[in-house]
Structures are given as C-alpha cells and as structure tokens.
Coordinates of N, CA and C in Angstrom, one line a residue:
M73 N -181.9 151.2 -24.0 CA -181.0 152.3 -24.4 C -181.0 152.2 -25.9
N74 N -181.7 153.0 -26.6 CA -181.8 153.0 -28.0 C -180.4 153.2 -28.8
A75 N -179.6 154.0 -28.2 CA -178.3 154.2 -28.9 C -177.5 152.9 -28.9
L76 N -177.6 152.1 -27.8 CA -176.9 150.8 -27.7 C -177.5 149.9 -28.8
K77 N -178.8 149.8 -28.9 CA -179.4 148.9 -29.9 C -178.9 149.3 -31.3
E78 N -178.9 150.6 -31.6 CA -178.4 151.0 -32.9 C -177.0 150.6 -33.1
K79 N -176.2 150.8 -32.1 CA -174.7 150.4 -32.2 C -174.6 148.9 -32.4
I80 N -175.3 148.1 -31.7 CA -175.3 146.7 -31.9 C -175.6 146.3 -33.4
L81 N -176.7 146.9 -33.9 CA -177.1 146.6 -35.2 C -176.1 147.1 -36.3
K82 N -175.5 148.3 -36.0 CA -174.6 148.9 -37.0 C -173.2 148.2 -36.9
E83 N -172.7 148.0 -35.7 CA -171.3 147.5 -35.6 C -171.1 146.1 -35.1
G84 N -172.2 145.5 -34.7 CA -172.2 144.1 -34.2 C -172.6 143.1 -35.3
S85 N -172.5 141.9 -34.9 CA -173.0 140.8 -35.8 C -173.4 139.6 -35.1
V86 N -174.1 138.8 -35.7 CA -174.7 137.6 -35.1 C -173.9 136.4 -35.6
I87 N -173.5 135.5 -34.7 CA -172.8 134.2 -35.1 C -173.8 133.1 -34.7
G88 N -174.3 132.4 -35.6 CA -175.2 131.3 -35.3 C -176.5 131.8 -34.8
T89 N -177.0 131.0 -33.8 CA -178.3 131.3 -33.2 C -178.2 131.8 -31.7
E90 N -177.0 131.9 -31.2 CA -176.8 132.2 -29.8 C -175.8 133.4 -29.5
I91 N -174.9 133.7 -30.4 CA -173.8 134.6 -30.1 C -174.0 135.9 -30.8
I92 N -173.8 137.0 -30.0 CA -173.8 138.4 -30.5 C -172.4 138.9 -30.4
K93 N -171.8 139.3 -31.6 CA -170.4 139.7 -31.6 C -170.4 141.3 -31.6
V94 N -169.8 141.8 -30.5 CA -169.7 143.3 -30.4 C -168.3 143.7 -30.1
D95 N -167.4 142.9 -30.6 CA -166.0 143.2 -30.2 C -165.4 144.4 -30.9
Q96 N -166.1 145.1 -31.8 CA -165.6 146.3 -32.4 C -165.9 147.6 -31.6
F97 N -166.7 147.4 -30.5 CA -166.9 148.6 -29.7 C -167.0 148.3 -28.2
L98 N -167.1 147.0 -27.8 CA -167.4 146.8 -26.4 C -166.3 145.9 -25.7
N99 N -165.9 144.8 -26.3 CA -165.1 143.9 -25.6 C -163.8 143.4 -26.3
H100 N -163.4 144.0 -27.3 CA -162.1 143.8 -27.9 C -161.5 145.1 -28.2
R101 N -162.1 145.9 -29.1 CA -161.8 147.3 -29.3 C -162.9 148.1 -28.6
I102 N -162.5 149.0 -27.8 CA -163.5 149.7 -27.0 C -163.7 151.2 -27.5
D103 N -165.0 151.5 -27.7 CA -165.4 152.9 -28.0 C -165.6 153.6 -26.7
V104 N -164.5 154.3 -26.3 CA -164.5 154.9 -24.9 C -165.6 156.0 -24.8
K105 N -165.8 156.8 -25.8 CA -166.8 157.8 -25.8 C -168.2 157.2 -25.6
F106 N -168.5 156.1 -26.3 CA -169.8 155.4 -26.1 C -169.9 154.7 -24.8
L107 N -168.7 154.2 -24.3 CA -168.7 153.6 -22.9 C -169.1 154.7 -21.9
E108 N -168.8 155.9 -22.1 CA -169.2 157.0 -21.2 C -170.7 157.0 -21.1
E109 N -171.4 156.9 -22.2 CA -172.9 156.9 -22.2 C -173.4 155.7 -21.4
I110 N -172.7 154.5 -21.6 CA -173.1 153.3 -20.9 C -172.9 153.5 -19.4
G111 N -171.8 154.1 -19.0 CA -171.5 154.3 -17.5 C -172.6 155.3 -16.9
E112 N -172.9 156.3 -17.7 CA -173.9 157.3 -17.2 C -175.3 156.6 -17.1
E113 N -175.6 155.8 -18.0 CA -176.9 155.1 -17.9 C -177.0 154.1 -16.7
F114 N -175.9 153.4 -16.4 CA -175.9 152.6 -15.2 C -176.1 153.5 -14.0
H115 N -175.5 154.6 -14.0 CA -175.7 155.5 -12.8 C -177.1 156.0 -12.7
K116 N -177.8 156.3 -13.8 CA -179.2 156.7 -13.8 C -180.0 155.6 -13.2
R117 N -179.7 154.4 -13.5 CA -180.5 153.2 -13.0 C -180.3 152.8 -11.6
F118 N -179.1 153.1 -11.1 CA -178.7 152.6 -9.8 C -178.3 153.8 -8.8
A119 N -178.5 155.0 -9.2 CA -178.1 156.2 -8.4 C -178.5 156.1 -6.9
E120 N -179.8 155.7 -6.7 CA -180.3 155.7 -5.3 C -179.8 154.6 -4.4
E121 N -179.0 153.7 -5.0 CA -178.5 152.5 -4.2 C -177.3 152.8 -3.3
R122 N -176.7 154.0 -3.4 CA -175.5 154.4 -2.5 C -174.4 153.4 -2.7
I123 N -174.0 153.1 -3.9 CA -173.0 152.1 -4.2 C -171.6 152.6 -3.7
T124 N -170.9 151.6 -3.0 CA -169.6 151.9 -2.5 C -168.5 151.2 -3.3
K125 N -168.9 150.2 -4.0 CA -167.9 149.5 -4.9 C -168.6 148.9 -6.1
I126 N -167.9 148.7 -7.2 CA -168.4 148.1 -8.4 C -167.6 146.8 -8.5
L127 N -168.2 145.7 -8.7 CA -167.6 144.4 -8.9 C -167.8 143.9 -10.3
T128 N -166.8 143.4 -10.9 CA -166.9 142.8 -12.3 C -166.0 141.6 -12.3
V129 N -165.8 141.0 -13.5 CA -164.9 139.9 -13.7 C -163.9 140.3 -14.9
E130 N -162.7 139.8 -14.8 CA -161.8 140.1 -15.9 C -162.2 139.3 -17.1
A131 N -162.0 139.8 -18.3 CA -161.4 141.0 -18.6 C -162.4 142.0 -19.2
S132 N -163.5 141.5 -19.8 CA -164.4 142.3 -20.6 C -165.2 143.3 -19.7
G133 N -165.4 143.0 -18.4 CA -166.2 143.9 -17.6 C -165.4 145.0 -17.0
I134 N -164.1 145.0 -17.1 CA -163.3 146.0 -16.4 C -163.5 147.4 -16.9
A135 N -163.4 147.5 -18.3 CA -163.6 148.9 -18.9 C -165.0 149.4 -18.5
I136 N -166.0 148.6 -18.6 CA -167.3 149.1 -18.3 C -167.4 149.6 -16.8
A137 N -166.9 148.8 -15.9 CA -166.9 149.1 -14.5 C -166.1 150.4 -14.2
V138 N -165.0 150.5 -14.8 CA -164.1 151.7 -14.6 C -164.8 153.0 -15.0
I139 N -165.4 152.9 -16.2 CA -166.1 154.1 -16.7 C -167.3 154.4 -15.8
A140 N -168.1 153.4 -15.5 CA -169.3 153.6 -14.6 C -168.9 154.2 -13.3
A141 N -167.7 153.8 -12.7 CA -167.3 154.3 -11.4 C -167.2 155.8 -11.4
K142 N -166.9 156.4 -12.5 CA -166.8 157.8 -12.6 C -168.1 158.5 -12.2
Y143 N -169.2 157.9 -12.6 CA -170.6 158.4 -12.3 C -171.1 158.1 -10.9
F144 N -170.4 157.2 -10.2 CA -170.7 156.8 -8.9 C -169.7 157.5 -7.9
D145 N -169.2 158.7 -8.2 CA -168.3 159.4 -7.4 C -166.9 158.6 -7.3
Y146 N -166.5 158.0 -8.4 CA -165.2 157.3 -8.4 C -165.1 156.2 -7.3
V147 N -166.1 155.4 -7.1 CA -166.0 154.3 -6.2 C -165.0 153.3 -6.7
P148 N -164.3 152.6 -5.8 CA -163.4 151.6 -6.3 C -164.0 150.5 -7.1
V149 N -163.3 150.0 -8.1 CA -163.7 148.9 -8.9 C -162.9 147.7 -8.5
V150 N -163.6 146.6 -8.2 CA -162.9 145.3 -7.9 C -163.3 144.4 -9.0
F151 N -162.3 143.6 -9.5 CA -162.6 142.6 -10.5 C -162.1 141.3 -10.1
A152 N -163.0 140.3 -10.3 CA -162.6 138.9 -9.9 C -161.6 138.4 -10.9
K153 N -160.6 137.7 -10.4 CA -159.6 137.2 -11.3 C -159.9 135.7 -11.5
K154 N -159.4 135.2 -12.7 CA -159.7 133.8 -13.0 C -158.5 132.9 -12.8
A155 N -157.4 133.5 -12.4 CA -156.2 132.7 -12.1 C -155.7 133.2 -10.7
V156 N -155.0 132.4 -10.0 CA -154.5 132.8 -8.7 C -153.2 133.6 -8.9
P157 N -153.2 134.9 -8.6 CA -152.0 135.7 -8.7 C -151.1 135.5 -7.4
S158 N -149.8 135.6 -7.6 CA -148.9 135.4 -6.5 C -149.1 136.5 -5.4
T159 N -149.7 137.6 -5.8 CA -149.9 138.7 -4.9 C -151.1 138.6 -4.0
M160 N -152.0 137.6 -4.3 CA -153.2 137.4 -3.5 C -152.8 136.6 -2.3
T161 N -152.2 137.2 -1.3 CA -151.6 136.4 -0.2 C -152.5 136.4 1.1
G162 N -153.5 137.3 1.1 CA -154.4 137.4 2.3 C -155.7 136.5 2.2
G163 N -155.7 135.6 1.3 CA -156.9 134.7 1.1 C -157.9 135.4 0.2
S164 N -158.8 134.6 -0.3 CA -159.8 135.1 -1.3 C -161.1 134.5 -1.1
Y165 N -162.1 135.2 -1.6 CA -163.5 134.7 -1.8 C -163.5 134.0 -3.2
T166 N -164.1 132.9 -3.3 CA -164.1 132.2 -4.6 C -165.5 131.7 -4.9
A167 N -165.8 131.6 -6.2 CA -167.0 131.0 -6.7 C -166.8 130.6 -8.2
E168 N -167.5 129.5 -8.5 CA -167.3 128.9 -9.9 C -168.4 129.4 -10.8
A169 N -168.0 129.7 -12.1 CA -168.9 130.1 -13.1 C -168.6 129.5 -14.5
R170 N -169.6 129.1 -15.2 CA -169.4 128.6 -16.5 C -169.6 129.7 -17.5
S171 N -168.8 129.8 -18.5 CA -168.9 130.8 -19.6 C -169.6 130.1 -20.8
F172 N -170.7 130.7 -21.1 CA -171.5 130.2 -22.3 C -170.6 130.4 -23.6
T173 N -170.1 131.6 -23.8 CA -169.4 131.9 -25.0 C -168.1 131.1 -25.2
K174 N -167.4 130.9 -24.1 CA -166.1 130.2 -24.2 C -166.2 128.7 -23.9
G175 N -167.3 128.3 -23.3 CA -167.5 126.9 -23.1 C -166.6 126.3 -22.0
T176 N -166.2 127.2 -21.1 CA -165.3 126.8 -20.0 C -165.9 127.1 -18.6
V177 N -165.3 126.5 -17.6 CA -165.6 126.8 -16.2 C -164.5 127.5 -15.6
S178 N -164.7 128.6 -14.9 CA -163.7 129.4 -14.3 C -164.0 129.5 -12.8
M179 N -162.9 129.6 -12.0 CA -163.1 129.9 -10.6 C -162.8 131.4 -10.5
F180 N -163.7 132.2 -10.0 CA -163.6 133.6 -9.8 C -163.0 133.8 -8.4
R181 N -162.0 134.7 -8.3 CA -161.3 135.0 -7.0 C -161.3 136.5 -6.8
V182 N -161.7 136.9 -5.5 CA -161.5 138.2 -5.1 C -160.8 138.2 -3.8
S183 N -159.8 139.1 -3.6 CA -159.1 139.2 -2.4 C -160.0 139.5 -1.2
R184 N -159.7 138.9 -0.1 CA -160.5 139.3 1.1 C -160.3 140.7 1.5
E185 N -159.3 141.3 1.1 CA -159.0 142.7 1.4 C -159.8 143.7 0.5
A186 N -160.4 143.2 -0.6 CA -161.1 144.1 -1.6 C -162.5 144.4 -1.2
L187 N -163.2 143.6 -0.4 CA -164.6 143.8 -0.1 C -164.7 143.7 1.5
S188 N -165.7 144.5 2.0 CA -165.9 144.5 3.4 C -167.4 144.4 3.7
P189 N -167.8 144.0 4.9 CA -169.3 143.9 5.2 C -170.0 145.3 5.0
E190 N -169.3 146.4 5.1 CA -170.0 147.7 4.9 C -170.3 148.0 3.5
D191 N -169.8 147.3 2.5 CA -169.9 147.6 1.1 C -171.3 147.4 0.6
R192 N -171.7 148.3 -0.3 CA -172.9 148.2 -1.1 C -172.4 148.1 -2.6
V193 N -172.6 146.9 -3.1 CA -171.9 146.5 -4.3 C -172.8 146.4 -5.5
L194 N -172.4 147.0 -6.6 CA -173.1 146.9 -7.9 C -172.2 146.0 -8.8
I195 N -172.8 144.9 -9.3 CA -172.1 144.0 -10.1 C -172.4 144.4 -11.6
L196 N -171.4 144.6 -12.4 CA -171.5 145.0 -13.8 C -170.8 144.0 -14.7
D197 N -171.3 143.7 -15.9 CA -170.7 142.9 -16.9 C -171.1 143.3 -18.3
D198 N -170.4 142.8 -19.3 CA -170.8 143.1 -20.6 C -172.0 142.4 -21.1
F199 N -172.1 141.1 -20.8 CA -173.2 140.3 -21.2 C -173.9 139.6 -20.0
L200 N -175.1 139.3 -20.1 CA -175.9 138.5 -19.2 C -176.6 137.4 -20.1
A201 N -176.2 136.2 -19.9 CA -176.7 135.1 -20.7 C -177.5 134.1 -19.7
S202 N -176.8 133.2 -19.2 CA -177.4 132.2 -18.3 C -177.4 132.7 -16.9
G203 N -176.6 133.7 -16.6 CA -176.6 134.3 -15.2 C -175.5 133.7 -14.3
E204 N -174.7 132.8 -14.9 CA -173.6 132.2 -14.1 C -172.7 133.2 -13.5
A205 N -172.2 134.1 -14.3 CA -171.2 135.1 -13.7 C -171.9 136.0 -12.6
G206 N -173.2 136.4 -12.9 CA -173.9 137.2 -11.9 C -174.1 136.4 -10.6
F207 N -174.4 135.1 -10.6 CA -174.6 134.3 -9.4 C -173.3 134.2 -8.7
A208 N -172.2 133.9 -9.5 CA -170.9 133.7 -8.8 C -170.4 135.0 -8.2
L209 N -170.5 136.1 -8.8 CA -170.1 137.4 -8.2 C -171.0 137.7 -7.0
A210 N -172.3 137.4 -7.1 CA -173.1 137.7 -5.9 C -172.7 136.8 -4.7
E211 N -172.4 135.6 -5.0 CA -171.9 134.6 -4.0 C -170.7 135.2 -3.3
I212 N -169.8 135.8 -4.1 CA -168.5 136.4 -3.5 C -168.9 137.6 -2.6
V213 N -169.8 138.4 -3.1 CA -170.2 139.6 -2.3 C -170.8 139.1 -1.0
K214 N -171.7 138.1 -1.0 CA -172.3 137.6 0.2 C -171.3 137.0 1.1
A215 N -170.3 136.3 0.6 CA -169.3 135.7 1.4 C -168.5 136.8 2.2
A216 N -168.4 137.9 1.6 CA -167.7 139.1 2.3 C -168.6 139.8 3.3
G217 N -169.9 139.4 3.3 CA -170.8 140.0 4.2 C -171.4 141.3 3.7
A218 N -171.1 141.6 2.4 CA -171.5 142.9 1.8 C -172.9 142.7 1.2
A219 N -173.5 143.8 0.7 CA -174.8 143.8 0.1 C -174.7 143.9 -1.4
V220 N -175.4 143.0 -2.1 CA -175.6 143.1 -3.6 C -176.7 144.1 -3.8
C221 N -176.4 145.3 -4.4 CA -177.4 146.3 -4.6 C -178.0 146.2 -6.0
G222 N -177.4 145.4 -6.9 CA -177.9 145.3 -8.2 C -176.9 144.6 -9.1
I223 N -177.5 144.1 -10.2 CA -176.6 143.5 -11.2 C -177.0 144.1 -12.6
G224 N -176.0 144.7 -13.2 CA -176.2 145.4 -14.5 C -175.4 144.7 -15.6
S225 N -176.1 144.6 -16.8 CA -175.4 144.1 -17.9 C -175.6 145.1 -19.1
V226 N -174.6 145.2 -19.9 CA -174.7 146.0 -21.1 C -175.7 145.4 -22.1
I227 N -175.5 144.1 -22.3 CA -176.4 143.4 -23.3 C -176.9 142.1 -22.6
E228 N -178.2 141.9 -22.6 CA -178.8 140.7 -22.0 C -179.3 139.8 -23.1
K229 N -179.0 138.6 -23.1 CA -179.6 137.6 -24.0 C -180.7 136.9 -23.2
E230 N -181.9 137.5 -23.2 CA -183.0 137.1 -22.4 C -183.4 135.6 -22.7
Y231 N -183.2 135.2 -23.9 CA -183.6 133.8 -24.3 C -182.8 132.8 -23.6
Q232 N -181.7 133.1 -22.9 CA -180.9 132.2 -22.2 C -181.3 132.1 -20.7
G233 N -182.2 132.9 -20.3 CA -182.8 132.8 -19.0 C -182.1 133.3 -17.7
G234 N -181.0 133.9 -17.9 CA -180.2 134.3 -16.7 C -180.9 135.4 -15.9
S235 N -181.4 136.4 -16.6 CA -182.1 137.5 -15.8 C -183.3 137.0 -15.1
R236 N -184.0 136.1 -15.6 CA -185.2 135.5 -14.9 C -184.7 134.8 -13.7
R237 N -183.7 134.0 -13.8 CA -183.2 133.2 -12.7 C -182.7 134.2 -11.6
L238 N -181.9 135.2 -12.0 CA -181.4 136.2 -11.0 C -182.5 136.9 -10.3
R239 N -183.5 137.3 -11.0 CA -184.7 138.0 -10.4 C -185.4 137.1 -9.5
E240 N -185.6 135.9 -9.9 CA -186.3 134.9 -9.0 C -185.5 134.7 -7.7
A241 N -184.2 134.8 -7.8 CA -183.4 134.7 -6.6 C -183.4 136.0 -5.7
G242 N -184.1 137.0 -6.2 CA -184.2 138.2 -5.4 C -183.3 139.4 -5.8
Y243 N -182.6 139.3 -6.9 CA -181.7 140.3 -7.3 C -182.3 141.3 -8.2
R244 N -182.0 142.6 -8.1 CA -182.4 143.6 -9.0 C -181.5 143.5 -10.2
V245 N -182.0 143.4 -11.4 CA -181.3 143.2 -12.7 C -181.7 144.3 -13.6
E246 N -180.7 145.0 -14.2 CA -180.9 146.1 -15.1 C -180.0 145.8 -16.3
S247 N -180.6 145.7 -17.5 CA -179.8 145.5 -18.7 C -180.1 146.6 -19.7
L248 N -179.1 147.1 -20.3 CA -179.2 148.3 -21.2 C -179.8 148.0 -22.6
A249 N -179.6 146.8 -23.0 CA -180.2 146.3 -24.3 C -180.6 144.8 -24.0
V250 N -181.9 144.5 -24.3 CA -182.3 143.1 -24.1 C -182.7 142.5 -25.4
I251 N -182.0 141.4 -25.7 CA -182.2 140.6 -26.9 C -183.1 139.5 -26.6
K252 N -184.3 139.4 -27.2 CA -185.3 138.3 -26.9 C -184.9 137.1 -27.6
G253 N -184.2 137.2 -28.8 CA -183.8 136.0 -29.5 C -183.1 136.4 -30.8
I254 N -182.7 135.3 -31.5 CA -182.1 135.5 -32.9 C -182.9 134.6 -33.8
E255 N -183.5 135.2 -34.8 CA -184.3 134.5 -35.8 C -183.7 134.8 -37.2
N256 N -183.3 133.7 -37.9 CA -182.7 133.8 -39.2 C -181.6 134.8 -39.3
G257 N -180.7 134.8 -38.3 CA -179.6 135.7 -38.3 C -179.9 137.1 -37.9
T258 N -181.1 137.4 -37.5 CA -181.6 138.7 -37.1 C -181.9 138.8 -35.6
I259 N -181.4 139.9 -35.0 CA -181.7 140.1 -33.6 C -183.2 140.5 -33.4
V260 N -183.8 139.9 -32.4 CA -185.2 140.3 -32.1 C -185.1 140.9 -30.7
W261 N -185.6 142.1 -30.6 CA -185.6 142.9 -29.4 C -186.8 142.6 -28.5

C-alpha cells in the first residue's frame, strides 16, 4: 500500500535498528480518515473469506479492527484483554505472547462468550514482528473451535521473521507495508 509507505516515511520515525515509531497516525494519535483506507484495503484482501468476526488485542489493534469491521458488513470486533476484568465471569480462552517493543510477556484473554465454533475470524494488528501476537490470537481462535481465515498487519517488520513463521504454520498473512530492514536509520522496503 503505497499511501501507507509514504505516511510512514513522512510522519513516522526510526528508533535504533529495530523500532518504527508511527504513533502520530496509527497507535497513539489516530488519523481516522487514513484508517478508513487501511480498513478498506484489508477488506479488499480478505473479502472472499466470509469473515464473521475480527479479533485483535488491546489497545493498538482496536481502532484498526473497528474501522475494518465497517467494510466487512459491521461484523463484531473482539479484542483480547491483557488483564482479567471482573466482568469476565464465564471463563476465557487464554494464550501467552511476548511483546518485542515493550519487552514484556502478556496473557491474552478472550471471553468464551465472544467466539463460537461457527466463526470465521480475521486477526488484525498494527504491527507484525516476531509473530507472537498472531500465534497467541490464533491459538485462542482454535481453542474456541473457530476458523482462522487470515492474519493482517498494518506494518510488518519482515526482518524479525514473524510472517515467515506464521506462513510456515499454514496461516494466510497479509501486511499492508512490509519493511525488510533498517539500515543507517533508513527504512528498507
């Protein structure tokens, strides 16, 4: 998606050799109009999958998933929580994931009431790095007996190997912008 690459170059920045900062339009301050283009692009790529739910993780993936849901006939958006809310009384599906950016390990939780075996689920997130979040969310979908119809990321850091690992595990992965690496502070596409 060329418009996304241009936006990353214009409004994003590189931190060190591994981190791409896009908090001015994607995951801190959100450019809603641009997010509409992202949601529409995900629909173009996954329209034939008959998606019934979109799954993401709090917090950065929620805005992306909600906007994308509009293009999938307003399917429900489910997001994995990282803390146990007192309202999650009917049990939950859980999976552990390590965050590369934050350097933490989180337990993702989705209420058993949120997913069903009939669901065809699209997993969406802002970044795809090592694939930890994608694998954890896919594990939750499978535990519910539902189908993982694809994994989408706005920005993929290909050099961290997550998309390769997910594809090798049999998942369809679509990323809107793929970064091959960072050399001397410059993004290599």
